[in-house]
PDB file of C-alpha atoms in Angstrom:
ATOM      1  CA  ASP A   1     -20.240  73.849 -34.433  1.00 40.00           C
ATOM      2  CA  MET A   2     -17.140  72.080 -33.196  1.00 42.00           C
ATOM      3  CA  HIS A   3     -15.807  73.145 -29.821  1.00 45.00           C
ATOM      4  CA  MET A   4     -12.269  72.733 -28.525  1.00 46.00           C
ATOM      5  CA  GLY A   5     -11.953  72.652 -24.767  1.00 42.00           C
ATOM      6  CA  SER A   6      -9.810  71.443 -21.943  1.00 39.00           C
ATOM      7  CA  TYR A   7     -10.556  70.831 -18.304  1.00 34.00           C
ATOM      8  CA  GLY A   8      -7.963  73.164 -16.900  1.00 37.00           C
ATOM      9  CA  TYR A   9      -6.942  75.601 -14.252  1.00 36.00           C
ATOM     10  CA  GLY A  10      -6.920  79.368 -14.395  1.00 42.00           C
ATOM     11  CA  PRO A  11      -4.770  81.681 -12.275  1.00 45.00           C
ATOM     12  CA  LYS A  12      -4.483  80.243  -8.767  1.00 46.00           C
ATOM     13  CA  PRO A  13      -6.737  82.259  -6.399  1.00 43.00           C
ATOM     14  CA  GLU A  14      -4.196  81.691  -3.590  1.00 47.00           C
ATOM     15  CA  VAL A  15      -1.551  83.426  -5.750  1.00 53.00           C
ATOM     16  CA  PHE A  16      -3.722  86.212  -7.184  1.00 57.00           C
ATOM     17  CA  THR A  17      -5.518  87.147  -3.964  1.00 63.00           C
ATOM     18  CA  PRO A  18      -7.850  90.175  -3.967  1.00 64.00           C
ATOM     19  CA  GLU A  19      -5.203  92.114  -2.032  1.00 71.00           C
ATOM     20  CA  ILE A  20      -2.496  91.330  -4.583  1.00 75.00           C
ATOM     21  CA  LEU A  21      -4.803  92.116  -7.495  1.00 72.00           C
ATOM     22  CA  LYS A  22      -5.748  95.428  -5.900  1.00 75.00           C
ATOM     23  CA  ALA A  23      -2.087  96.331  -5.355  1.00 81.00           C
ATOM     24  CA  LEU A  24      -1.187  95.394  -8.925  1.00 82.00           C
ATOM     25  CA  GLY A  25      -4.156  97.332 -10.231  1.00 80.00           C
ATOM     26  CA  ASN A  26      -3.162 100.428  -8.277  1.00 83.00           C
ATOM     27  CA  ARG A  27       0.430 100.280  -9.537  1.00 88.00           C
ATOM     28  CA  LEU A  28      -0.764  99.778 -13.094  1.00 86.00           C
ATOM     29  CA  ALA A  29      -3.159 102.718 -12.812  1.00 87.00           C
ATOM     30  CA  GLU A  30      -0.309 104.891 -11.505  1.00 90.00           C
ATOM     31  CA  ALA A  31       1.919 103.829 -14.405  1.00 90.00           C
ATOM     32  CA  GLU A  32      -0.839 104.576 -16.924  1.00 89.00           C
ATOM     33  CA  LYS A  33      -1.393 108.011 -15.379  1.00 89.00           C
ATOM     34  CA  ALA A  34       2.318 108.795 -15.421  1.00 91.00           C
ATOM     35  CA  ALA A  35       2.862 107.628 -19.015  1.00 89.00           C
ATOM     36  CA  ASP A  36       3.933 110.683 -20.961  1.00 88.00           C
ATOM     37  CA  THR A  37       4.945 109.196 -24.324  1.00 90.00           C
ATOM     38  CA  TRP A  38       2.991 107.194 -26.837  1.00 87.00           C
ATOM     39  CA  GLN A  39       5.620 104.420 -26.673  1.00 88.00           C
ATOM     40  CA  THR A  40       5.036 103.950 -22.952  1.00 89.00           C
ATOM     41  CA  LYS A  41       1.275 104.046 -23.422  1.00 88.00           C
ATOM     42  CA  GLU A  42       1.475 101.389 -26.147  1.00 89.00           C
ATOM     43  CA  ARG A  43       3.670  99.171 -23.978  1.00 88.00           C
ATOM     44  CA  LEU A  44       1.180  99.405 -21.120  1.00 89.00           C
ATOM     45  CA  LYS A  45      -1.773  98.285 -23.248  1.00 88.00           C
ATOM     46  CA  PRO A  46      -0.919  94.537 -23.182  1.00 86.00           C
ATOM     47  CA  VAL A  47      -0.174  94.864 -19.453  1.00 85.00           C
ATOM     48  CA  ARG A  48      -3.661  96.234 -18.899  1.00 83.00           C
ATOM     49  CA  GLU A  49      -5.195  93.476 -21.020  1.00 81.00           C
ATOM     50  CA  ALA A  50      -3.299  90.802 -19.088  1.00 78.00           C
ATOM     51  CA  TYR A  51      -4.288  92.307 -15.736  1.00 76.00           C
ATOM     52  CA  ASP A  52      -7.962  92.520 -16.699  1.00 74.00           C
ATOM     53  CA  TRP A  53      -7.865  88.918 -17.902  1.00 68.00           C
ATOM     54  CA  ALA A  54      -6.272  87.693 -14.644  1.00 68.00           C
ATOM     55  CA  ALA A  55      -8.810  89.565 -12.534  1.00 66.00           C
ATOM     56  CA  THR A  56     -11.676  88.100 -14.562  1.00 60.00           C
ATOM     57  CA  GLN A  57     -10.320  84.569 -14.280  1.00 56.00           C
ATOM     58  CA  VAL A  58      -9.839  84.807 -10.517  1.00 56.00           C
ATOM     59  CA  ALA A  59     -13.402  86.035 -10.184  1.00 52.00           C
ATOM     60  CA  ARG A  60     -14.582  83.100 -12.282  1.00 45.00           C
ATOM     61  CA  LEU A  61     -12.612  80.528 -10.290  1.00 45.00           C
ATOM     62  CA  THR A  62     -13.787  81.822  -6.928  1.00 43.00           C
ATOM     63  CA  SER A  63     -17.425  82.237  -7.902  1.00 39.00           C
ATOM     64  CA  ALA A  64     -18.351  78.800  -6.541  1.00 38.00           C
ATOM     65  CA  PRO A  65     -16.627  76.278  -4.251  1.00 36.00           C
ATOM     66  CA  GLU A  66     -16.297  73.633  -6.957  1.00 38.00           C
ATOM     67  CA  ASN A  67     -14.663  76.103  -9.331  1.00 37.00           C
ATOM     68  CA  ALA A  68     -12.235  77.358  -6.699  1.00 33.00           C
ATOM     69  CA  GLU A  69     -11.202  73.774  -6.009  1.00 37.00           C
ATOM     70  CA  LYS A  70     -10.706  72.398  -9.503  1.00 41.00           C
ATOM     71  CA  GLY A  71     -10.914  75.308 -11.913  1.00 43.00           C
ATOM     72  CA  GLY A  72     -13.166  75.384 -14.947  1.00 48.00           C
ATOM     73  CA  LYS A  73     -13.085  74.786 -18.663  1.00 61.00           C
ATOM     74  CA  SER A  74     -11.373  76.818 -21.308  1.00 77.00           C
ATOM     75  CA  ILE A  75     -13.624  76.506 -24.332  1.00 83.00           C
ATOM     76  CA  TYR A  76     -13.080  77.768 -27.850  1.00 87.00           C
ATOM     77  CA  PRO A  77     -16.115  77.708 -30.163  1.00 86.00           C
ATOM     78  CA  CYS A  78     -14.760  76.640 -33.548  1.00 88.00           C
ATOM     79  CA  PHE A  79     -17.074  77.678 -36.402  1.00 88.00           C
ATOM     80  CA  ARG A  80     -17.283  76.610 -40.028  1.00 88.00           C
ATOM     81  CA  ARG A  81     -15.529  79.134 -42.238  1.00 88.00           C
ATOM     82  CA  ALA A  82     -17.785  81.398 -44.257  1.00 84.00           C
ATOM     83  CA  GLY A  83     -15.179  82.794 -46.656  1.00 88.00           C
ATOM     84  CA  ASP A  84     -11.835  82.021 -48.213  1.00 92.00           C
ATOM     85  CA  ILE A  85      -8.704  81.704 -46.067  1.00 94.00           C
ATOM     86  CA  ALA A  86      -5.517  82.260 -48.047  1.00 94.00           C
ATOM     87  CA  VAL A  87      -3.023  80.780 -45.505  1.00 95.00           C
ATOM     88  CA  ASP A  88      -0.375  83.386 -46.300  1.00 95.00           C
ATOM     89  CA  GLY A  89       0.660  84.481 -42.804  1.00 94.00           C
ATOM     90  CA  LYS A  90      -1.019  87.894 -43.097  1.00 94.00           C
ATOM     91  CA  LEU A  91      -4.177  87.132 -41.047  1.00 94.00           C
ATOM     92  CA  ASP A  92      -6.043  89.756 -43.074  1.00 93.00           C
ATOM     93  CA  ASP A  93      -8.745  87.566 -44.643  1.00 93.00           C
ATOM     94  CA  GLU A  94     -12.262  88.793 -43.979  1.00 90.00           C
ATOM     95  CA  ALA A  95     -13.160  85.256 -42.893  1.00 90.00           C
ATOM     96  CA  TRP A  96     -10.964  85.505 -39.796  1.00 92.00           C
ATOM     97  CA  LYS A  97     -12.803  88.589 -38.572  1.00 87.00           C
ATOM     98  CA  CYS A  98     -15.912  86.458 -38.051  1.00 84.00           C
ATOM     99  CA  PHE A  99     -14.256  84.169 -35.511  1.00 87.00           C
ATOM    100  CA  PRO A 100     -13.498  84.890 -31.840  1.00 86.00           C
ATOM    101  CA  ALA A 101      -9.910  85.379 -30.688  1.00 89.00           C
ATOM    102  CA  ALA A 102      -8.680  83.355 -27.715  1.00 90.00           C
ATOM    103  CA  THR A 103      -5.927  84.929 -25.628  1.00 90.00           C
ATOM    104  CA  GLY A 104      -4.799  85.160 -22.005  1.00 88.00           C
ATOM    105  CA  PHE A 105      -1.826  82.813 -22.336  1.00 89.00           C
ATOM    106  CA  THR A 106      -0.143  82.066 -19.000  1.00 87.00           C
ATOM    107  CA  THR A 107       2.978  80.321 -17.710  1.00 84.00           C
ATOM    108  CA  PRO A 108       2.288  76.622 -17.000  1.00 77.00           C
ATOM    109  CA  THR A 109       3.510  76.454 -13.396  1.00 71.00           C
ATOM    110  CA  LYS A 110       2.458  79.634 -11.608  1.00 73.00           C
ATOM    111  CA  TYR A 111      -0.291  80.633 -14.082  1.00 76.00           C
ATOM    112  CA  LEU A 112       1.141  84.111 -14.518  1.00 81.00           C
ATOM    113  CA  PRO A 113      -0.201  85.982 -17.548  1.00 84.00           C
ATOM    114  CA  ALA A 114       2.298  86.756 -20.292  1.00 86.00           C
ATOM    115  CA  ILE A 115       3.020  90.490 -20.218  1.00 85.00           C
ATOM    116  CA  LEU A 116       5.530  91.257 -22.963  1.00 87.00           C
ATOM    117  CA  ARG A 117       4.704  88.305 -25.212  1.00 91.00           C
ATOM    118  CA  GLN A 118       0.990  87.649 -25.143  1.00 92.00           C
ATOM    119  CA  THR A 119      -0.542  85.383 -27.803  1.00 94.00           C
ATOM    120  CA  GLU A 120      -3.940  85.037 -29.455  1.00 94.00           C
ATOM    121  CA  PHE A 121      -5.376  82.483 -31.844  1.00 94.00           C
ATOM    122  CA  ARG A 122      -8.416  81.825 -33.977  1.00 93.00           C
ATOM    123  CA  MET A 123      -9.662  78.577 -35.477  1.00 93.00           C
ATOM    124  CA  ALA A 124     -12.145  77.549 -38.146  1.00 92.00           C
ATOM    125  CA  TRP A 125     -12.987  74.472 -40.162  1.00 92.00           C
ATOM    126  CA  ASP A 126     -14.591  73.159 -43.332  1.00 92.00           C
ATOM    127  CA  ASP A 127     -15.193  69.675 -44.678  1.00 92.00           C
ATOM    128  CA  GLU A 128     -11.511  69.084 -45.388  1.00 94.00           C
ATOM    129  CA  ASN A 129      -9.362  71.162 -43.027  1.00 95.00           C
ATOM    130  CA  LEU A 130      -8.937  72.650 -39.608  1.00 95.00           C
ATOM    131  CA  TYR A 131      -7.604  76.225 -39.886  1.00 96.00           C
ATOM    132  CA  LEU A 132      -5.402  77.912 -37.315  1.00 96.00           C
ATOM    133  CA  ALA A 133      -4.284  81.563 -37.107  1.00 96.00           C
ATOM    134  CA  VAL A 134      -1.954  82.697 -34.335  1.00 97.00           C
ATOM    135  CA  LYS A 135      -0.655  86.203 -33.574  1.00 96.00           C
ATOM    136  CA  CYS A 136       2.289  86.499 -31.170  1.00 95.00           C
ATOM    137  CA  GLN A 137       3.413  89.745 -29.555  1.00 93.00           C
ATOM    138  CA  GLU A 138       7.202  89.967 -29.782  1.00 93.00           C
ATOM    139  CA  PRO A 139       9.233  93.078 -28.857  1.00 91.00           C
ATOM    140  CA  ASP A 140      12.445  91.631 -30.323  1.00 91.00           C
ATOM    141  CA  ILE A 141      11.447  90.390 -33.774  1.00 92.00           C
ATOM    142  CA  ALA A 142      14.957  90.738 -35.221  1.00 91.00           C
ATOM    143  CA  ASN A 143      16.464  88.215 -32.804  1.00 91.00           C
ATOM    144  CA  MET A 144      13.928  85.417 -32.900  1.00 92.00           C
ATOM    145  CA  LYS A 145      15.484  81.979 -33.088  1.00 91.00           C
ATOM    146  CA  ILE A 146      15.013  79.519 -35.935  1.00 90.00           C
ATOM    147  CA  ALA A 147      16.655  76.206 -35.063  1.00 89.00           C
ATOM    148  CA  GLU A 148      17.192  73.064 -37.071  1.00 87.00           C
ATOM    149  CA  GLY A 149      15.186  69.981 -36.236  1.00 85.00           C
ATOM    150  CA  ASP A 150      12.032  70.037 -34.124  1.00 89.00           C
ATOM    151  CA  GLN A 151      10.151  73.340 -34.220  1.00 92.00           C
ATOM    152  CA  TYR A 152      10.001  73.233 -30.418  1.00 88.00           C
ATOM    153  CA  PHE A 153      13.537  74.657 -30.344  1.00 91.00           C
ATOM    154  CA  SER A 154      12.542  77.688 -32.428  1.00 92.00           C
ATOM    155  CA  ASP A 155      10.200  80.539 -31.595  1.00 94.00           C
ATOM    156  CA  SER A 156       7.114  78.520 -32.360  1.00 95.00           C
ATOM    157  CA  ILE A 157       3.555  77.435 -31.723  1.00 96.00           C
ATOM    158  CA  GLU A 158       2.400  73.948 -30.765  1.00 95.00           C
ATOM    159  CA  MET A 159      -1.169  72.693 -30.912  1.00 95.00           C
ATOM    160  CA  PHE A 160      -2.345  69.524 -29.167  1.00 93.00           C
ATOM    161  CA  LEU A 161      -5.666  67.939 -30.081  1.00 92.00           C
ATOM    162  CA  ALA A 162      -7.471  64.885 -28.716  1.00 90.00           C
ATOM    163  CA  PRO A 163     -10.711  64.001 -30.517  1.00 87.00           C
ATOM    164  CA  ALA A 164     -11.847  62.109 -27.406  1.00 83.00           C
ATOM    165  CA  LYS A 165     -10.683  61.151 -23.954  1.00 78.00           C
ATOM    166  CA  GLY A 166      -9.493  57.594 -23.504  1.00 76.00           C
ATOM    167  CA  ASN A 167      -7.400  55.302 -21.370  1.00 77.00           C
ATOM    168  CA  PRO A 168      -4.865  55.954 -22.718  1.00 80.00           C
ATOM    169  CA  THR A 169      -5.823  59.058 -24.708  1.00 85.00           C
ATOM    170  CA  THR A 170      -4.907  59.313 -28.380  1.00 89.00           C
ATOM    171  CA  TYR A 171      -3.861  62.837 -29.287  1.00 91.00           C
ATOM    172  CA  TYR A 172      -2.082  64.772 -32.043  1.00 94.00           C
ATOM    173  CA  ARG A 173       0.726  67.332 -31.887  1.00 94.00           C
ATOM    174  CA  PHE A 174       1.227  69.958 -34.582  1.00 95.00           C
ATOM    175  CA  ALA A 175       4.130  72.429 -34.377  1.00 95.00           C
ATOM    176  CA  VAL A 176       4.878  75.424 -36.573  1.00 96.00           C
ATOM    177  CA  ALA A 177       7.864  77.774 -36.256  1.00 95.00           C
ATOM    178  CA  CYS A 178       8.017  81.523 -36.821  1.00 95.00           C
ATOM    179  CA  SER A 179       9.618  80.713 -40.190  1.00 94.00           C
ATOM    180  CA  GLY A 180       6.531  78.782 -41.303  1.00 95.00           C
ATOM    181  CA  SER A 181       8.188  75.339 -41.173  1.00 95.00           C
ATOM    182  CA  TYR A 182       6.098  72.684 -39.469  1.00 95.00           C
ATOM    183  CA  SER A 183       6.033  69.134 -38.210  1.00 91.00           C
ATOM    184  CA  GLY A 184       3.106  66.807 -37.697  1.00 88.00           C
ATOM    185  CA  PRO A 185       0.416  66.265 -36.948  1.00 93.00           C
ATOM    186  CA  THR A 186       2.053  63.396 -35.054  1.00 92.00           C
ATOM    187  CA  CYS A 187      -0.186  60.892 -33.302  1.00 93.00           C
ATOM    188  CA  TYR A 188       0.651  59.796 -29.752  1.00 90.00           C
ATOM    189  CA  ILE A 189      -1.048  57.296 -27.484  1.00 87.00           C
ATOM    190  CA  GLY A 190      -0.809  58.067 -23.795  1.00 80.00           C
ATOM    191  CA  SER A 191       2.355  60.178 -23.874  1.00 76.00           C
ATOM    192  CA  MET A 192       4.950  61.751 -26.140  1.00 73.00           C
ATOM    193  CA  TYR A 193       7.135  58.713 -25.483  1.00 72.00           C
ATOM    194  CA  ASN A 194       4.746  56.645 -27.566  1.00 80.00           C
ATOM    195  CA  PRO A 195       4.535  58.166 -31.076  1.00 82.00           C
ATOM    196  CA  GLN A 196       2.676  56.253 -33.757  1.00 86.00           C
ATOM    197  CA  LYS A 197       4.148  55.707 -37.201  1.00 83.00           C
ATOM    198  CA  ALA A 198       1.992  56.878 -40.073  1.00 82.00           C
ATOM    199  CA  GLU A 199       2.307  58.228 -43.581  1.00 83.00           C
ATOM    200  CA  PRO A 200       2.694  62.027 -43.366  1.00 83.00           C
ATOM    201  CA  VAL A 201      -0.221  64.113 -44.581  1.00 90.00           C
ATOM    202  CA  PRO A 202       0.893  67.432 -46.135  1.00 93.00           C
ATOM    203  CA  CYS A 203      -0.362  70.591 -44.429  1.00 96.00           C
ATOM    204  CA  LYS A 204      -0.244  74.173 -45.619  1.00 97.00           C
ATOM    205  CA  THR A 205       1.467  76.760 -43.426  1.00 97.00           C
ATOM    206  CA  ALA A 206       2.739  80.322 -43.742  1.00 97.00           C
ATOM    207  CA  ALA A 207       4.348  82.876 -41.430  1.00 96.00           C
ATOM    208  CA  GLY A 208       4.460  86.661 -41.379  1.00 96.00           C
ATOM    209  CA  LYS A 209       5.880  89.524 -39.327  1.00 95.00           C
ATOM    210  CA  GLY A 210       4.588  92.954 -38.409  1.00 93.00           C
ATOM    211  CA  ASP A 211       5.304  95.822 -36.029  1.00 92.00           C
ATOM    212  CA  GLY A 212       5.884  94.045 -32.717  1.00 93.00           C
ATOM    213  CA  PHE A 213       4.386  90.711 -33.661  1.00 95.00           C
ATOM    214  CA  TRP A 214       4.795  87.582 -35.744  1.00 96.00           C
ATOM    215  CA  ALA A 215       2.052  85.317 -37.010  1.00 96.00           C
ATOM    216  CA  VAL A 216       1.414  81.888 -38.478  1.00 97.00           C
ATOM    217  CA  GLU A 217      -1.475  80.365 -40.379  1.00 97.00           C
ATOM    218  CA  ALA A 218      -2.110  76.700 -41.072  1.00 97.00           C
ATOM    219  CA  ALA A 219      -4.581  74.476 -42.877  1.00 97.00           C
ATOM    220  CA  ILE A 220      -4.472  70.971 -41.377  1.00 96.00           C
ATOM    221  CA  PRO A 221      -6.337  68.186 -43.212  1.00 95.00           C
ATOM    222  CA  PHE A 222      -8.722  66.303 -40.948  1.00 95.00           C
ATOM    223  CA  LYS A 223      -7.445  63.039 -42.394  1.00 93.00           C
ATOM    224  CA  ALA A 224      -4.203  63.830 -40.524  1.00 93.00           C
ATOM    225  CA  LEU A 225      -6.219  64.076 -37.296  1.00 93.00           C
ATOM    226  CA  GLY A 226      -8.060  60.792 -37.486  1.00 90.00           C
ATOM    227  CA  GLY A 227     -11.056  62.164 -39.368  1.00 90.00           C
ATOM    228  CA  ALA A 228     -13.391  65.141 -39.337  1.00 88.00           C
ATOM    229  CA  PRO A 229     -15.538  65.890 -36.284  1.00 86.00           C
ATOM    230  CA  LYS A 230     -19.299  65.923 -36.312  1.00 82.00           C
ATOM    231  CA  PRO A 231     -20.982  69.325 -35.931  1.00 77.00           C
ATOM    232  CA  GLY A 232     -21.550  70.018 -32.251  1.00 79.00           C
ATOM    233  CA  SER A 233     -18.865  67.635 -31.038  1.00 84.00           C
ATOM    234  CA  ALA A 234     -16.144  68.659 -28.579  1.00 87.00           C
ATOM    235  CA  TRP A 235     -12.435  67.976 -28.931  1.00 90.00           C
ATOM    236  CA  TYR A 236      -9.909  68.430 -26.167  1.00 89.00           C
ATOM    237  CA  GLY A 237      -6.860  70.517 -26.900  1.00 90.00           C
ATOM    238  CA  ASN A 238      -4.425  73.269 -26.125  1.00 91.00           C
ATOM    239  CA  VAL A 239      -2.321  75.860 -27.947  1.00 94.00           C
ATOM    240  CA  CYS A 240       1.163  76.584 -26.585  1.00 94.00           C
ATOM    241  CA  ARG A 241       3.857  79.094 -27.444  1.00 94.00           C
ATOM    242  CA  ASN A 242       7.615  78.606 -27.189  1.00 93.00           C
ATOM    243  CA  VAL A 243       9.797  81.720 -26.846  1.00 93.00           C
ATOM    244  CA  ARG A 244      13.463  81.208 -27.691  1.00 90.00           C
ATOM    245  CA  VAL A 245      14.590  84.791 -28.289  1.00 86.00           C
ATOM    246  CA  ALA A 246      17.220  86.009 -25.815  1.00 80.00           C
ATOM    247  CA  GLY A 247      15.556  87.842 -22.935  1.00 74.00           C
ATOM    248  CA  GLY A 248      12.346  85.824 -23.167  1.00 72.00           C
ATOM    249  CA  LEU A 249      13.163  83.295 -20.454  1.00 75.00           C
ATOM    250  CA  ALA A 250      10.439  84.466 -18.061  1.00 76.00           C
ATOM    251  CA  GLU A 251       7.817  83.683 -20.709  1.00 83.00           C
ATOM    252  CA  ASN A 252       9.611  80.915 -22.588  1.00 84.00           C
ATOM    253  CA  CYS A 253       6.539  78.695 -22.487  1.00 89.00           C
ATOM    254  CA  THR A 254       2.958  79.889 -22.231  1.00 91.00           C
ATOM    255  CA  THR A 255      -0.307  78.098 -22.825  1.00 91.00           C
ATOM    256  CA  TRP A 256      -3.910  78.959 -23.529  1.00 90.00           C
ATOM    257  CA  SER A 257      -5.451  76.308 -21.286  1.00 84.00           C
ATOM    258  CA  LYS A 258      -4.044  75.104 -17.985  1.00 73.00           C
TER     259      LYS A 258
END
């Protein structure tokens, strides 16, 4: 199986101290107890999930001195698909149910978990393509932004992949907006100021919307990523979300790995 991982940092233990976590947990428990409508209870569910994730990550990072100092790995086990994937933005293919969901997206500076707009993704592969499915919580679906030009300026998802570390590292950026439009994969060497020119390789993408969420699916040919990986190999990467809807400033950029 192919694995995607990144040497990264979880929530900072000096920010999420046991005392702070306990206080947050107590306030959350009080809010859950006081919730008297199903709407409030539903809104508190992602808060509970984010809190539990943060508490787990702090425990992981402080479990050993080396982890507390430099953090650990975020690893996603990417399995070969066992069924058809339609790439229609619905995320309802039976094949997706076989693969683990990665979530716990946080802000990139203070490592705060996204509360109102959490994100989860799944990945799979076959001989030809890498498949990506992303589900984004969004309380204001009607006012999401779709901008012209780079998908970065829309409500969107970006994926960064590096088949290997190097000096400098060669990596690929793939972006897909909530409308389903996409750009890339674009190859960079060292930094985003050094893009490499190449013939574009068509990808297949689709987007969908549901009650309080939007989603995208993509099939990305491995020939657009420098070639297919060998089973058991590890690629470095990250999945990021850009929030452009008004009122989403606090969570305007969140990432899976740190």
